[in-house]
Coordinates of C-alpha atoms and ligand atoms in Angstrom, one line a residue:
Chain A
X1 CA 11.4 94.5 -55.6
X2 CA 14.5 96.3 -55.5
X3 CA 17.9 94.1 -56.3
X4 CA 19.8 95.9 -53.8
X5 CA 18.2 97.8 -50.9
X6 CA 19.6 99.6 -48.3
X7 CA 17.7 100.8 -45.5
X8 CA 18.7 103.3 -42.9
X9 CA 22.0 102.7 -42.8
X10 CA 23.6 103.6 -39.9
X11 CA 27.4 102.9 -38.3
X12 CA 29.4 103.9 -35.3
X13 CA 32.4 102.9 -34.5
X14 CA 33.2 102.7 -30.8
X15 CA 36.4 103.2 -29.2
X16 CA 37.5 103.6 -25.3
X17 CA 38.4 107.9 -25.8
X18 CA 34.8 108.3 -28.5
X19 CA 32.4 107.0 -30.7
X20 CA 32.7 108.1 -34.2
X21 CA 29.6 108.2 -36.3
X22 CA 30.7 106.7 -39.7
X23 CA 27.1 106.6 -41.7
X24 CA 23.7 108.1 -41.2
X25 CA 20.9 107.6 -42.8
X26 CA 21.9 105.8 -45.8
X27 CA 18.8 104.6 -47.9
X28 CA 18.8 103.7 -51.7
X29 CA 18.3 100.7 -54.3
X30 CA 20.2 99.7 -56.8
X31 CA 18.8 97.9 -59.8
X32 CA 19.6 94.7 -61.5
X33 CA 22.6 95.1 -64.1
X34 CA 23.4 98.4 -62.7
X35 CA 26.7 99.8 -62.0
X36 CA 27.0 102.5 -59.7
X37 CA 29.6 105.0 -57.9
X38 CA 30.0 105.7 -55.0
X39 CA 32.2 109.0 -55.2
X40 CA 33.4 111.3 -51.6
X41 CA 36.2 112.5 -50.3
X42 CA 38.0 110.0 -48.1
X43 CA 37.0 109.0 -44.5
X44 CA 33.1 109.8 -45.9
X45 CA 32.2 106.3 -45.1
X46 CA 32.6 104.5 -48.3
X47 CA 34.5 101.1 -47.3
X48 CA 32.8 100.7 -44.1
X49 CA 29.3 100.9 -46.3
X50 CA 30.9 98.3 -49.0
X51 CA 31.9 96.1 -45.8
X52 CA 28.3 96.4 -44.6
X53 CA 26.5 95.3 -48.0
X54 CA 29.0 92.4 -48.4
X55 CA 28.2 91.2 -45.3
X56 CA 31.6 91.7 -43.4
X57 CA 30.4 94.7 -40.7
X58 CA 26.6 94.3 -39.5
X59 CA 25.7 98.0 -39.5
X60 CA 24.8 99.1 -36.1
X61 CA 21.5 100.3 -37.8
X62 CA 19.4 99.6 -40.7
X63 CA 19.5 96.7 -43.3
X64 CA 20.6 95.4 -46.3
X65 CA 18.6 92.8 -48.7
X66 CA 19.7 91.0 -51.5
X67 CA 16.4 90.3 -53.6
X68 CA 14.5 90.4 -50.6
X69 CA 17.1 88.5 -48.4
X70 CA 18.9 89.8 -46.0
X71 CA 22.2 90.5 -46.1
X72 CA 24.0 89.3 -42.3
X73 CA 26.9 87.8 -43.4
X74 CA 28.9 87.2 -46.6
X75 CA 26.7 86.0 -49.4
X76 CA 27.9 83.5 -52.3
X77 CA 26.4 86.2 -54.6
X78 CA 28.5 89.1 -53.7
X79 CA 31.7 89.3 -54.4
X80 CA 34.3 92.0 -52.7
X81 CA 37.5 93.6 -54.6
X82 CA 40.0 95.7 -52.4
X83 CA 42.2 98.6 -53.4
X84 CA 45.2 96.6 -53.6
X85 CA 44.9 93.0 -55.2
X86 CA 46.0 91.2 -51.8
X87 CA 47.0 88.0 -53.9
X88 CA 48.4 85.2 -51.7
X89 CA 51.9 85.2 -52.3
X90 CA 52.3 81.6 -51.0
X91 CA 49.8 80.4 -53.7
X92 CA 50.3 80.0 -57.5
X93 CA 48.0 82.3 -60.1
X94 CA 46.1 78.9 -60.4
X95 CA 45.6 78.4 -56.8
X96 CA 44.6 82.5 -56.2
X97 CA 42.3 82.2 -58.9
X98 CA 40.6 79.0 -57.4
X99 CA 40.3 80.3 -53.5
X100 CA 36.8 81.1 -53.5
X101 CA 35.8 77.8 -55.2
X102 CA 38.0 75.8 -52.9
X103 CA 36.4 77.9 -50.0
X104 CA 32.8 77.1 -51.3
X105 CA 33.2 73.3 -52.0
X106 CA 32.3 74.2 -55.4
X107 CA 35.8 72.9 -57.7
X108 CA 34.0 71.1 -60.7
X109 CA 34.8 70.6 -63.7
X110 CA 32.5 72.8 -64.9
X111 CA 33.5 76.0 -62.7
X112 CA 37.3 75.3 -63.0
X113 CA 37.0 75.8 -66.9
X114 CA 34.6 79.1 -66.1
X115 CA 37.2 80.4 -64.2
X116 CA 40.3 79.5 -66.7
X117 CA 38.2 81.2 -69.9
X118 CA 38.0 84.3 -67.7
X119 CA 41.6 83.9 -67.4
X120 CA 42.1 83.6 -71.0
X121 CA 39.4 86.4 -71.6
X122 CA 41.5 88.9 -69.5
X123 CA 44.5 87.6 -71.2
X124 CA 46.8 86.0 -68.6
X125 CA 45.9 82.4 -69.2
X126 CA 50.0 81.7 -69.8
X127 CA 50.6 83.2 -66.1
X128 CA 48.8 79.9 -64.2
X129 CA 51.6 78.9 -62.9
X130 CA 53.8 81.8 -61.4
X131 CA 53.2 83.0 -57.9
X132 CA 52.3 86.7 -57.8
X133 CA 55.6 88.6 -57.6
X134 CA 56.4 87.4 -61.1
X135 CA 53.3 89.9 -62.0
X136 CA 52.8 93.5 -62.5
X137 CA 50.6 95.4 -60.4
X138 CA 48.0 96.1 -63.5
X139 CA 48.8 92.5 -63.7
X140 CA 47.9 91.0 -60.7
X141 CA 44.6 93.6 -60.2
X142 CA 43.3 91.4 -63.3
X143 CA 44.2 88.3 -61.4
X144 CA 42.5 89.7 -58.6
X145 CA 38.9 90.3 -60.8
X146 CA 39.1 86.5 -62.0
X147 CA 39.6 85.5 -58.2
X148 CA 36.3 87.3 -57.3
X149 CA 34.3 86.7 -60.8
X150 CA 35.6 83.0 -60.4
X151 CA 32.4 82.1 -57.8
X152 CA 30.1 83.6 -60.6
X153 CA 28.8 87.0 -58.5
X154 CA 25.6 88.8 -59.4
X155 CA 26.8 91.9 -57.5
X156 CA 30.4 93.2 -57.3
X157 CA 31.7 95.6 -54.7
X158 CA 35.1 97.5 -55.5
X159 CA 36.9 99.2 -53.2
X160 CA 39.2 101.6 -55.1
X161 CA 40.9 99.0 -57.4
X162 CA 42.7 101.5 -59.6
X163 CA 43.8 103.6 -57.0
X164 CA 47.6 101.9 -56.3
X165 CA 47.9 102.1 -60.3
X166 CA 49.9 103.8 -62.8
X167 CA 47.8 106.3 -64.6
X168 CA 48.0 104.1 -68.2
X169 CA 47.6 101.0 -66.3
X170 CA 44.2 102.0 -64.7
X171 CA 42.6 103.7 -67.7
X172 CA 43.1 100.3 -69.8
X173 CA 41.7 98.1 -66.8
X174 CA 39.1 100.2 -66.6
X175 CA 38.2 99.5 -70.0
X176 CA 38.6 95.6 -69.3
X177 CA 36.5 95.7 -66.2
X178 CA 34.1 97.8 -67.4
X179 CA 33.1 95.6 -70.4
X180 CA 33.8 92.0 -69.1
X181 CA 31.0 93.1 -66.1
X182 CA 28.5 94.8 -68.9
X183 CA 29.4 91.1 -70.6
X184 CA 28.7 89.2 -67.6
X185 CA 25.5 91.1 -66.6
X186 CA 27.2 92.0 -63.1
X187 CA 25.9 94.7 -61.4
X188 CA 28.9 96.7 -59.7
X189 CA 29.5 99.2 -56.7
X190 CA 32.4 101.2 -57.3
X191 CA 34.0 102.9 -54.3
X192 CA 36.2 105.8 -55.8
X193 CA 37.3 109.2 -54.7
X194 CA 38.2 110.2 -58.8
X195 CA 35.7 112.4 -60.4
X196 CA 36.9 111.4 -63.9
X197 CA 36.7 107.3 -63.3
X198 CA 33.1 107.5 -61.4
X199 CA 31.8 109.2 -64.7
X200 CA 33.6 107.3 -67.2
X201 CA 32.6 103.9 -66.0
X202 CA 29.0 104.4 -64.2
X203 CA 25.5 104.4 -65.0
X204 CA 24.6 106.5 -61.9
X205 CA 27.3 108.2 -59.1
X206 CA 26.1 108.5 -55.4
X207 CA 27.9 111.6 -53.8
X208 CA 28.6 111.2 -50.2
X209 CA 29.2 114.1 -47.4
X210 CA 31.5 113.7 -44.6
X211 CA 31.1 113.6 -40.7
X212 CA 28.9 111.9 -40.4
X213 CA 28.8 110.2 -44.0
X214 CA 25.5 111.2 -45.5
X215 CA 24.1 110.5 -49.2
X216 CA 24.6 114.4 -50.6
X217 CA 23.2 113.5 -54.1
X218 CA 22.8 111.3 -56.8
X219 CA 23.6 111.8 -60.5
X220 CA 22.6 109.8 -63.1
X221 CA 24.9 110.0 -66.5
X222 CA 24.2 110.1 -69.7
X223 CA 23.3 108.0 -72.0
X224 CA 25.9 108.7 -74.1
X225 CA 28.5 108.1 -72.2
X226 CA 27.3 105.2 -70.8
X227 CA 27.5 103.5 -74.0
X228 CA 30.7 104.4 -74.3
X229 CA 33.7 102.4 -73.3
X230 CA 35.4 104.4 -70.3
X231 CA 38.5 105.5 -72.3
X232 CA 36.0 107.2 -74.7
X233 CA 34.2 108.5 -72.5
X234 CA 36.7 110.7 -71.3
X235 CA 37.1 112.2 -74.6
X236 CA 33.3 113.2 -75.0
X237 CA 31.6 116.7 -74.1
X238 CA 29.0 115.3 -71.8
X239 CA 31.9 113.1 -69.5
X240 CA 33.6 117.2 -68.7
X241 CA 30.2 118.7 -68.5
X242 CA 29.3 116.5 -65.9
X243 CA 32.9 116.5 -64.6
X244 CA 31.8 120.1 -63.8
X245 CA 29.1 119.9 -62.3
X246 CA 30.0 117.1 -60.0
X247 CA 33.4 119.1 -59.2
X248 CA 31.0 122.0 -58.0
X249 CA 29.2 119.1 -55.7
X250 CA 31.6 118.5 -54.0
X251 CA 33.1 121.8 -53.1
X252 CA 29.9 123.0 -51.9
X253 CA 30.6 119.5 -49.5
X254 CA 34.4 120.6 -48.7
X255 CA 32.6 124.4 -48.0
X256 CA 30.3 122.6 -45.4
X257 CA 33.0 120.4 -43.4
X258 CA 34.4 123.8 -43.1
X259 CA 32.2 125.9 -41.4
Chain B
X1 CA 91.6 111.0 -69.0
X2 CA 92.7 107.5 -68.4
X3 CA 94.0 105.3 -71.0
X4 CA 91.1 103.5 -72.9
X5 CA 90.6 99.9 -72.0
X6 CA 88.4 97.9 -73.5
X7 CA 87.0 96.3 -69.8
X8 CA 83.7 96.0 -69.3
X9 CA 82.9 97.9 -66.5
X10 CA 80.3 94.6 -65.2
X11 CA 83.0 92.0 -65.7
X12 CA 85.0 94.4 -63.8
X13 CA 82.9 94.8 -60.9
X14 CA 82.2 91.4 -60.4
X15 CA 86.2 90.4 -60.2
X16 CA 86.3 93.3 -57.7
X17 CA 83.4 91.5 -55.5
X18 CA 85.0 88.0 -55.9
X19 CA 89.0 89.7 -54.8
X20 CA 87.2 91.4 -51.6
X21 CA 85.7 87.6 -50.8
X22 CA 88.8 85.7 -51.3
X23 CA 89.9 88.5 -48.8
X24 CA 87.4 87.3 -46.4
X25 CA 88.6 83.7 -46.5
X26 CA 92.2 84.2 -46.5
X27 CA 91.6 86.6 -43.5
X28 CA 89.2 83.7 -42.0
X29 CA 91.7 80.5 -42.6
X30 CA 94.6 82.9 -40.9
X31 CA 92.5 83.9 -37.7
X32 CA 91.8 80.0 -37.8
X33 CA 95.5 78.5 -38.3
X34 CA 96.8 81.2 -35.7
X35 CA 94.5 80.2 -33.1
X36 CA 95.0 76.3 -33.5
X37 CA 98.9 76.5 -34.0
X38 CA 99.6 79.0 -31.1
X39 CA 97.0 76.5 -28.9
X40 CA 99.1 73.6 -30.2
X41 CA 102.6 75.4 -29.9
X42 CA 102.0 76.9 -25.9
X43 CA 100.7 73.5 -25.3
X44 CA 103.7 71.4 -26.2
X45 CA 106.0 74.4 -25.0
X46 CA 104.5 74.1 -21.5
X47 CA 103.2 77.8 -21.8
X48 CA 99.8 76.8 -20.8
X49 CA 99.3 73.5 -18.4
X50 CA 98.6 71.3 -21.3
X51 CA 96.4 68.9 -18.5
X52 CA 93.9 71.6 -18.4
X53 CA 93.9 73.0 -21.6
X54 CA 94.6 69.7 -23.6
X55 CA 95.8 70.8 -27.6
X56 CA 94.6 70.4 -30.7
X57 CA 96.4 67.2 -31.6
X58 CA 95.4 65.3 -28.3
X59 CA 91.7 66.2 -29.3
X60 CA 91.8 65.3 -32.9
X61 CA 93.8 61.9 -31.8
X62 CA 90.9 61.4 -29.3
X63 CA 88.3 62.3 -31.9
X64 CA 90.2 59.7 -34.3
X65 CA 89.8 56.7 -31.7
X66 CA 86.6 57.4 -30.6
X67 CA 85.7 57.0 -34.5
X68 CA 87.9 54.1 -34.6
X69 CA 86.1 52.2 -31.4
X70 CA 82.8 53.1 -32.6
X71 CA 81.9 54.6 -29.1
X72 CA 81.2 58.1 -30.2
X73 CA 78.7 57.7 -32.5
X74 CA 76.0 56.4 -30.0
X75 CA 76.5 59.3 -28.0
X76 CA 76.2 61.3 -30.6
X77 CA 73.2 59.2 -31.4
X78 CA 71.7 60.2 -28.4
X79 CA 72.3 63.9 -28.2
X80 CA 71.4 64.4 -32.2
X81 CA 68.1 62.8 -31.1
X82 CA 67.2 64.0 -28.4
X83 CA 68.1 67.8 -29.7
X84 CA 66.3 67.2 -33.1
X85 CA 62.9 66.0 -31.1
X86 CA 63.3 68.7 -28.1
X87 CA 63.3 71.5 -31.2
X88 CA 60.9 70.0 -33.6
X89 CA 58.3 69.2 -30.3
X90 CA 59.3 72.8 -28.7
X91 CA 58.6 74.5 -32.3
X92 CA 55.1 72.7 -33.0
X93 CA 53.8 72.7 -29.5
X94 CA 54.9 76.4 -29.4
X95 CA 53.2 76.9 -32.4
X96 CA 49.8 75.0 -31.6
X97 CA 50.1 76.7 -28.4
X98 CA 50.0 80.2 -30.1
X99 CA 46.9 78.8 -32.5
X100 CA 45.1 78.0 -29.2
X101 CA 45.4 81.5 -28.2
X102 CA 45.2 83.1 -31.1
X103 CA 41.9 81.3 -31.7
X104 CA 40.6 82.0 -28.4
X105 CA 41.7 86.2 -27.6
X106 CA 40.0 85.8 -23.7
X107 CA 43.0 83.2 -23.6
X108 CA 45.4 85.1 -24.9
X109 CA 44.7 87.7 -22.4
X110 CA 44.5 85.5 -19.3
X111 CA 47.8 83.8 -20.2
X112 CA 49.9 86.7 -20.9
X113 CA 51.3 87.1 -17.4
X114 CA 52.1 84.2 -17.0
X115 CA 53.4 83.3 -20.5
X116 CA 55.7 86.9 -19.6
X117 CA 56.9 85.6 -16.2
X118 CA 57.7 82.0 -17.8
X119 CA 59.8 83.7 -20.5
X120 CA 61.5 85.6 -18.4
X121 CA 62.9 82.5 -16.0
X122 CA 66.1 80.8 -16.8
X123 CA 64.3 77.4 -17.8
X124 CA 67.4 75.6 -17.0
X125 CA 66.9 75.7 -13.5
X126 CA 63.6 74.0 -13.5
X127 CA 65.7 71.1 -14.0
X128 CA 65.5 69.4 -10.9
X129 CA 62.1 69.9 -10.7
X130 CA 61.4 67.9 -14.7
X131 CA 64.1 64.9 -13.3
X132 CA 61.4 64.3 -9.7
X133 CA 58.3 64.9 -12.0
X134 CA 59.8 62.7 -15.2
X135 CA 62.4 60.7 -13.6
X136 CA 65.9 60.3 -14.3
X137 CA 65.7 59.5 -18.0
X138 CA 65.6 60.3 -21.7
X139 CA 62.3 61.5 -21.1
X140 CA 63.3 64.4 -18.6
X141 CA 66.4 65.6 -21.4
X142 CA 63.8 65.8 -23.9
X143 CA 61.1 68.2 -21.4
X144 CA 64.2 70.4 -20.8
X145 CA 64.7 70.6 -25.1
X146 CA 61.3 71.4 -25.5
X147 CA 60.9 73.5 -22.0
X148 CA 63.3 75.9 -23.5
X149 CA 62.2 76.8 -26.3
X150 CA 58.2 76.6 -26.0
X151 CA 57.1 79.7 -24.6
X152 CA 59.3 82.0 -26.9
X153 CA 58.5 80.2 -29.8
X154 CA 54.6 80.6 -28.6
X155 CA 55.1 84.4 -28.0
X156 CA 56.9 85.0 -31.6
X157 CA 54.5 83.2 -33.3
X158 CA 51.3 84.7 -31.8
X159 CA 52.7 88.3 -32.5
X160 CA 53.6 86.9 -36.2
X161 CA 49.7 85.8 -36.2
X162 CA 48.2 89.4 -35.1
X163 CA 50.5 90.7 -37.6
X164 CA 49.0 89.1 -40.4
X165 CA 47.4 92.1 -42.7
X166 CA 43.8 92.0 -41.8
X167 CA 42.9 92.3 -45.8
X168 CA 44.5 88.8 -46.3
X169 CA 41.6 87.5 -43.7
X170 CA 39.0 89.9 -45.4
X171 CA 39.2 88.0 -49.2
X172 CA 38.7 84.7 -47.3
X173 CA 35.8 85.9 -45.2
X174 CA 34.1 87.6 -48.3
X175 CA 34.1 84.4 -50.0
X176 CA 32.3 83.4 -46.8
X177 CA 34.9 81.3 -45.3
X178 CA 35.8 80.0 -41.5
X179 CA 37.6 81.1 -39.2
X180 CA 39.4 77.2 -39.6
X181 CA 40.0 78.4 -43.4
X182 CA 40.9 81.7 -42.6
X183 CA 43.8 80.5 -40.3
X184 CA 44.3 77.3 -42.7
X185 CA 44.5 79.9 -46.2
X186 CA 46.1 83.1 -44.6
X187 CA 47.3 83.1 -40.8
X188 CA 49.3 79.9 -41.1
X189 CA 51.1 80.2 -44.4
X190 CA 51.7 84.1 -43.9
X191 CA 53.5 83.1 -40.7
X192 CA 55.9 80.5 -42.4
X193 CA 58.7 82.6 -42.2
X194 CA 58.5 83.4 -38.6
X195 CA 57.9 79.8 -37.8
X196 CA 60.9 78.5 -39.8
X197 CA 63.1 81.8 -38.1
X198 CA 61.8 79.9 -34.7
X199 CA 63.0 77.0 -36.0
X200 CA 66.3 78.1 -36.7
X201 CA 66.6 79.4 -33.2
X202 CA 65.2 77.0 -31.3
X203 CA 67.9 74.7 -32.8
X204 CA 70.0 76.7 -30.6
X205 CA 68.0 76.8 -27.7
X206 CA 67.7 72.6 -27.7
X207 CA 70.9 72.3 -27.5
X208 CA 71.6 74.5 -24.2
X209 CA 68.7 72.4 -23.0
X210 CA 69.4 68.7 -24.1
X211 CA 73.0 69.2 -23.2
X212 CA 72.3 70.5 -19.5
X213 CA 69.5 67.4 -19.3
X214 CA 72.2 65.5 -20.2
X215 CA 74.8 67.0 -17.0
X216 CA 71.7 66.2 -14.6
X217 CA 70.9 62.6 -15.7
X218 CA 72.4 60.6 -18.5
X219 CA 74.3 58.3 -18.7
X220 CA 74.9 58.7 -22.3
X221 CA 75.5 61.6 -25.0
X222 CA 77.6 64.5 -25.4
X223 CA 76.4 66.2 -22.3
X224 CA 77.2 63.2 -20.1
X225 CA 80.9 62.9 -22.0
X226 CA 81.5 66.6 -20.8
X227 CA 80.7 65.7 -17.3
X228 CA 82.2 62.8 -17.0
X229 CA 85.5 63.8 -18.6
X230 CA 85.0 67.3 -16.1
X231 CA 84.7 64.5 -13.1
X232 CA 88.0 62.5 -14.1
X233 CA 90.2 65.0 -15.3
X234 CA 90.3 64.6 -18.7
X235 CA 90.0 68.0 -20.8
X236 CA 91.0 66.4 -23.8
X237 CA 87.4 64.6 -23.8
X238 CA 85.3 67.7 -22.9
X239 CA 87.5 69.6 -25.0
X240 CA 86.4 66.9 -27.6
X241 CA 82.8 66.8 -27.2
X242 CA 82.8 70.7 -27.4
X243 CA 83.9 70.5 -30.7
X244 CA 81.6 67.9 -32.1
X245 CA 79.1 69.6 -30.5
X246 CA 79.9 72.7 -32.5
X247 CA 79.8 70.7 -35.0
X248 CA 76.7 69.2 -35.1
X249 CA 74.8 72.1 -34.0
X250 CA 76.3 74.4 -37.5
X251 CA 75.0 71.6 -39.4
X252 CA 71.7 71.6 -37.9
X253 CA 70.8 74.7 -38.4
X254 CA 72.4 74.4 -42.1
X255 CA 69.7 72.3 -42.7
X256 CA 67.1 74.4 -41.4
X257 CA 68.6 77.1 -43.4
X258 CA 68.3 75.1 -46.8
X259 CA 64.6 73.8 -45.2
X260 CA 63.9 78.2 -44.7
X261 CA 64.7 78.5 -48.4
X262 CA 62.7 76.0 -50.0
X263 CA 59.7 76.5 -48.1
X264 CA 59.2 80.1 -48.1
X265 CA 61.1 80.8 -51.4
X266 CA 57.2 82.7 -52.4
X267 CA 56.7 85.0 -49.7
X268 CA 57.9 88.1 -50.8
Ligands
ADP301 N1 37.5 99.8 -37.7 C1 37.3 101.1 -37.5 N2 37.3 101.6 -36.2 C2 37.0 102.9 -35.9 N3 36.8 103.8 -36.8 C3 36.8 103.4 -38.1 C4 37.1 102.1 -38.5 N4 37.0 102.0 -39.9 C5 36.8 103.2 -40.3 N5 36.7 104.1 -39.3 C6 36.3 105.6 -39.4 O1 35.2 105.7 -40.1 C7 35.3 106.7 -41.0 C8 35.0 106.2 -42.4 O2 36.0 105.4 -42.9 P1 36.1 104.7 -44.3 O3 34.8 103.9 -44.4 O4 37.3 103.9 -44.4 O5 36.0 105.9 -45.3 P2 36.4 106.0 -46.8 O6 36.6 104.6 -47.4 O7 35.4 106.8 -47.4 O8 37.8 106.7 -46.9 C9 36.6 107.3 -40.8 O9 36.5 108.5 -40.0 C10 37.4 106.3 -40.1 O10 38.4 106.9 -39.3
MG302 MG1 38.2 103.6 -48.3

C-alpha cells in the first residue's frame, strides 16, 4: 500500500458568471520518505491540489488516503507550509512555535523540548522570545518550518516557501530544509514554479499542464544528485542536463495553452 | 563653498526638528492666551453681555467653589461613570455582536438592513422612547451610552473580522483546529487594533449620549448641571461644566490611547 494515494482528482471551482475546472484527472502515489515536486506554471492547480491532500478543500472528485485512510479533513500527520511564513505577529517566537501543540492538546514536556531542539537545530534557539518583526524573512521561514515540524508530521506539504526570498537566502534554506527533512524521515511535497529548486532538492518532479491542470509527466532525478545537498547540486552536470530537458517540458506545455 | 564647520549634520537636524516644535507651542499658548484674554477683556468691558457669555474668571471662580464645596465631584462621579460603562458595554456588546454574526454569515446577511438603517438614525432621538421602556433613571443614561455607539462599533468590527487574511485561518485549520480556535488564535487578536480604534471613538460617542440621557432625566451629573444652569440663567455654570467636560473626555481617551499602545504594540 501506497503512503500517499491520490485518486482521480478532480476540482471545480464555481462562481455565479462560470465554473472553472482547476484539476482533472490527477492520480499518483507517493512513497514513504519520498520528496517530491510538484513543478507548473502558475494557475496549473498546484495550491488547490496541496489544499486538497491536507485536508483543507474536499475535491469535488476523487480521493486522497493517508496509509489507507482517508484524507477528509486536516490530519495530525500532515503538516502545511505556505509561501509566506504567516507568523502571528501578536505571538512571541515561543508561542508561534507552540500553535499546533496548543491546538492539539498535546504541550508535554516531552514535545515542548522536541520542538525547542528543532529550534536550536535550525539555529534560532536565542530568538524565543521576540515577536516576528524583530526577524528576517529567511528568518522567520525557519521559524515557520519549526511551527509545522513541531507536531512531528510524516508528510509535509510546501507551498512555495522560497518564493518571497532573497536569492542567497533561499539557496541556504534550501539546504536546511532539505537535510533536517532527509534527518527526520519526512516525506515532502514541494509546490514550486522554479526549474532549478524542483531538481536540486527532489527525488522525483511531477510536471503539471494548465487549463485544466493535468499531470503532463513525471521525472525521476538522479541518483547523484539526490545525494547531493541542493546547493551542490546545482553545480553538477546531471542537475543542468536535466534542467534541460525539463525546460523543453514545459515549453512544449506553454506551445499547447497556445494553440 | 561654505565655511567648514565642524556640525554634525544629525545633531543638526534634530535641533532643527525640536526649533519647528517649540514653534508649534509658542503658536499654540498664543492662539490660547488671545482667546481667553480677549473673552475676559470684552467681558469686563461690556463688549459682549457678560450674563450670557459669562468670562473666564467667573468660570474658573465657579470651578474653584464647586471644588471647595465638594459638590462637583459627585456629579462628575456620575457622568465619568456612567460614560466609562456606556463605552466599555457599547464596545464589548458591539463586539460580541459582530462575533455572533461573523460566526453565523446567514445572520450577517439577514441583519444587514437593518443594522444599515439603525446606523443611519440619529440614536439620540430614541431617547424618549429608552426613558418609557427604562424609566426615568441611571439605567435609561446608560442605554443611550451604549445605544450610540453599538451598531457602528458592530459594523467596524465585523468588516475588521472579514478582513482578516484568510492564510492566518488556513495555519490554524491545517493544524486541525475550530472554528472557536480559529476566531480565539487569529480573528480576535488580528482585530485588536480596530477594536481599541472603536474604543477610542466610542469614548466620544458616550459622551454625546450620556450627556443628552443626562438633559432628559437626571437629576445629577454634568448633563443635568448644563440644563439646569440653561433653565436659571446661569452661563457661568454651563459654561463650567462644558469645560470640565472637555476635560474629562481628553483624558479619557488619553488613556485609551496609552491602553492602544500597550496592547497592540506587536501588530505590525
Ligand atoms: N477559491 C477559488 N475560487 C475560484 N477559483 C480559484 C480558487 N482558487 C484557485 N482558483 C483558480 O484555480 C486555478 C488554479 O489555482 P492555484 O491552485 O492557485 O494554481 P497555482 O498554485 O498552480 O498557481 C486558477 O485558475 C485559479 O484562478
Ligand atoms: Mg500557488
Amino acid at each position: 500500500m501506497a503512503f500517499l494515494q491520490l485518486k482521480d482528482i478532480g476540482q471545480t471551482y464555481y462562481s455565479k458568471q462560470a465554473a472553472t475546472t482547476a484539476l482533472e484527472d490527477i492520480t499518483f502515489s507517493v512513497a514513504e520518505g519520498e520528496f517530491i515536486s510538484f513543478l507548473g506554471p502558475s494557475g496549473c492547480g498546484k495550491s488547490t491540489l496541496l489544499s486538497i491532500i491536507a485536508g483543507l478543500l474536499s475535491p469535488t472528485t476523487g480521493t486522497v488516503t493517508l496509509r489507507g485512510q482517508h484524507i477528509t479533513k486536516p490530519h495530525p500527520k500532515i503538516g502545511y507550509m505556505l509561501q509566506q511564513d504567516y507568523l502571528f505577529p501578536w505571538k512571541t517566537i515561543q508561542e508561534n512555535i507552540m500553535t499546533g501543540l496548543k491546538l492539539q492538546h498535546q504541550l508535554t514536556p516531552e514535545r515542548i523540548e522536541y520542538t525547542l531542539a528543532l529550534m536550536k537545530e535550525i539555529g534560532l534557539s536565542d530568538t524565543l522570545s521576540l515577536y516576528p518583526k524583530a526577524l528576517s524573512g529567511g528568518m522567520r521561514q525557519r521559524v515557520a518550518l519549526v511551527r509545522t515540524l513541531a507536531t512531528n508530521p510524516k508528510l509535509l506539504l510546501l507551498d512555495e516557501p522560497f518564493s518571497a526570498l532573497d536569492y542567497q537566502t533561499k539557496l541556504k534554506l534550501e539546504d536546511l530544509v532539505s537535510s533536517t527533512l532527509k534527518e527526520h524521515g519526512k516525506t515532502a511535497i514541494l509546490v514550486t514554479h522554479d526549474i532549478g529548486e524542483a531538481i536540486a532538492m527532489s527525488d522525483r518532479i511531477i510536471l503539471f499542464s494548465t487549463k485544466p491542470g493535468r499531470l503532463f509527466r513525471s521525472f525521476s532525478v538522479t541518483e547523484t544528485l539526490r545525494r547531493r545537498l541542493p546547493f551542490e547540486a546545482r553545480q553538477h552536470e546531471d542537475y543542468s542536463m536535466m534542467f534541460q530537458e525539463i525546460w523543453e517540458e514545459l515549453e512544449q506545455i506553454e506551445q499547447n495553452d497556445a494553440d | 563653498m561654505n565655511k567648514m564647520t565642524p556640525t554634525d549634520p544629525l545633531a543638526s537636524y534634530v535641533q532643527q526638528l525640536r526649533k519647528k516644535t517649540i514653534y508649534v507651542r509658542i503658536t499654540q499658548v498664543i492662539i490660547f492666551l488671545l482667546f481667553f484674554g480677549l473673552w475676559q477683556l470684552s467681558s469686563t468691558e461690556r463688549w459682549i453681555d457678560p450674563l450670557l457669555f459669562s468670562s473666564p474668571a467667573k468660570i474658573v471662580t465657579l470651578l474653584y467653589d464647586k471644588m471647595i464645596d465638594g459638590s462637583l465631584f459627585s456629579h462628575i462621579g456620575m457622568t465619568l461613570s456612567e460614560t466609562a460603562i456606556g463605552f466599555v458595554l457599547g464596545t464589548l456588546f458591539g463586539t460580541l455582536l459582530a462575533t455572533l454574526i461573523w460566526w453565523f454569515p446567514f445572520l450577517a446577511r439577514v441583519l444587514d438592513p437593518y443594522l444599515v438603517i439603525l446606523n443611519a438614525m440619529p440614536k439620540v432621538a430614541v431617547g424618549p422612547i429608552l426613558i418609557v421602556a427604562l424609566g426615568p433613571n441611571i439605567t435609561s443614561i446608560i442605554a443611550m451610552g451604549i445605544l450610540i455607539s453599538i451598531i457602528i462599533t458592530t459594523l467596524v468590527i465585523h468588516t475588521a473580522f472579514q478582513g482578516v487574511d484568510e492564510n492566518y485561518v488556513k495555519v490554524i485549520r491545517s493544524f486541525g483546529g475550530s472554528k472557536y480556535q480559529c476566531f480565539k488564535e487569529v480573528i480576535l487578536p488580528a482585530c485588536f487594533p480596530a477594536i481599541i480604534s472603536s474604543l477610542k471613538v466610542n469614548v466620544g460617542l458616550s459622551w454625546v449620549g450620556v450627556i443628552v440621557g443626562e438633559f432628559l432625566v437626571s437629576k445629577e451629573g454634568l448633563g443635568y448641571l448644563i440644563i439646569y444652569g440653561f433653565q436659571v440663567f446661569n452661563f457661568t455654570l454651563v459654561l463650567m461644566s462644558l469645560l470640565v467636560i472637555a476635560i474629562l473626555a481628553t483624558i479619557m481617551y488619553k488613556i485609551v490611547e496609552v491602553l492602544e499602545k500597550k496592547l497592540i504594540r506587536h501588530h505590525h
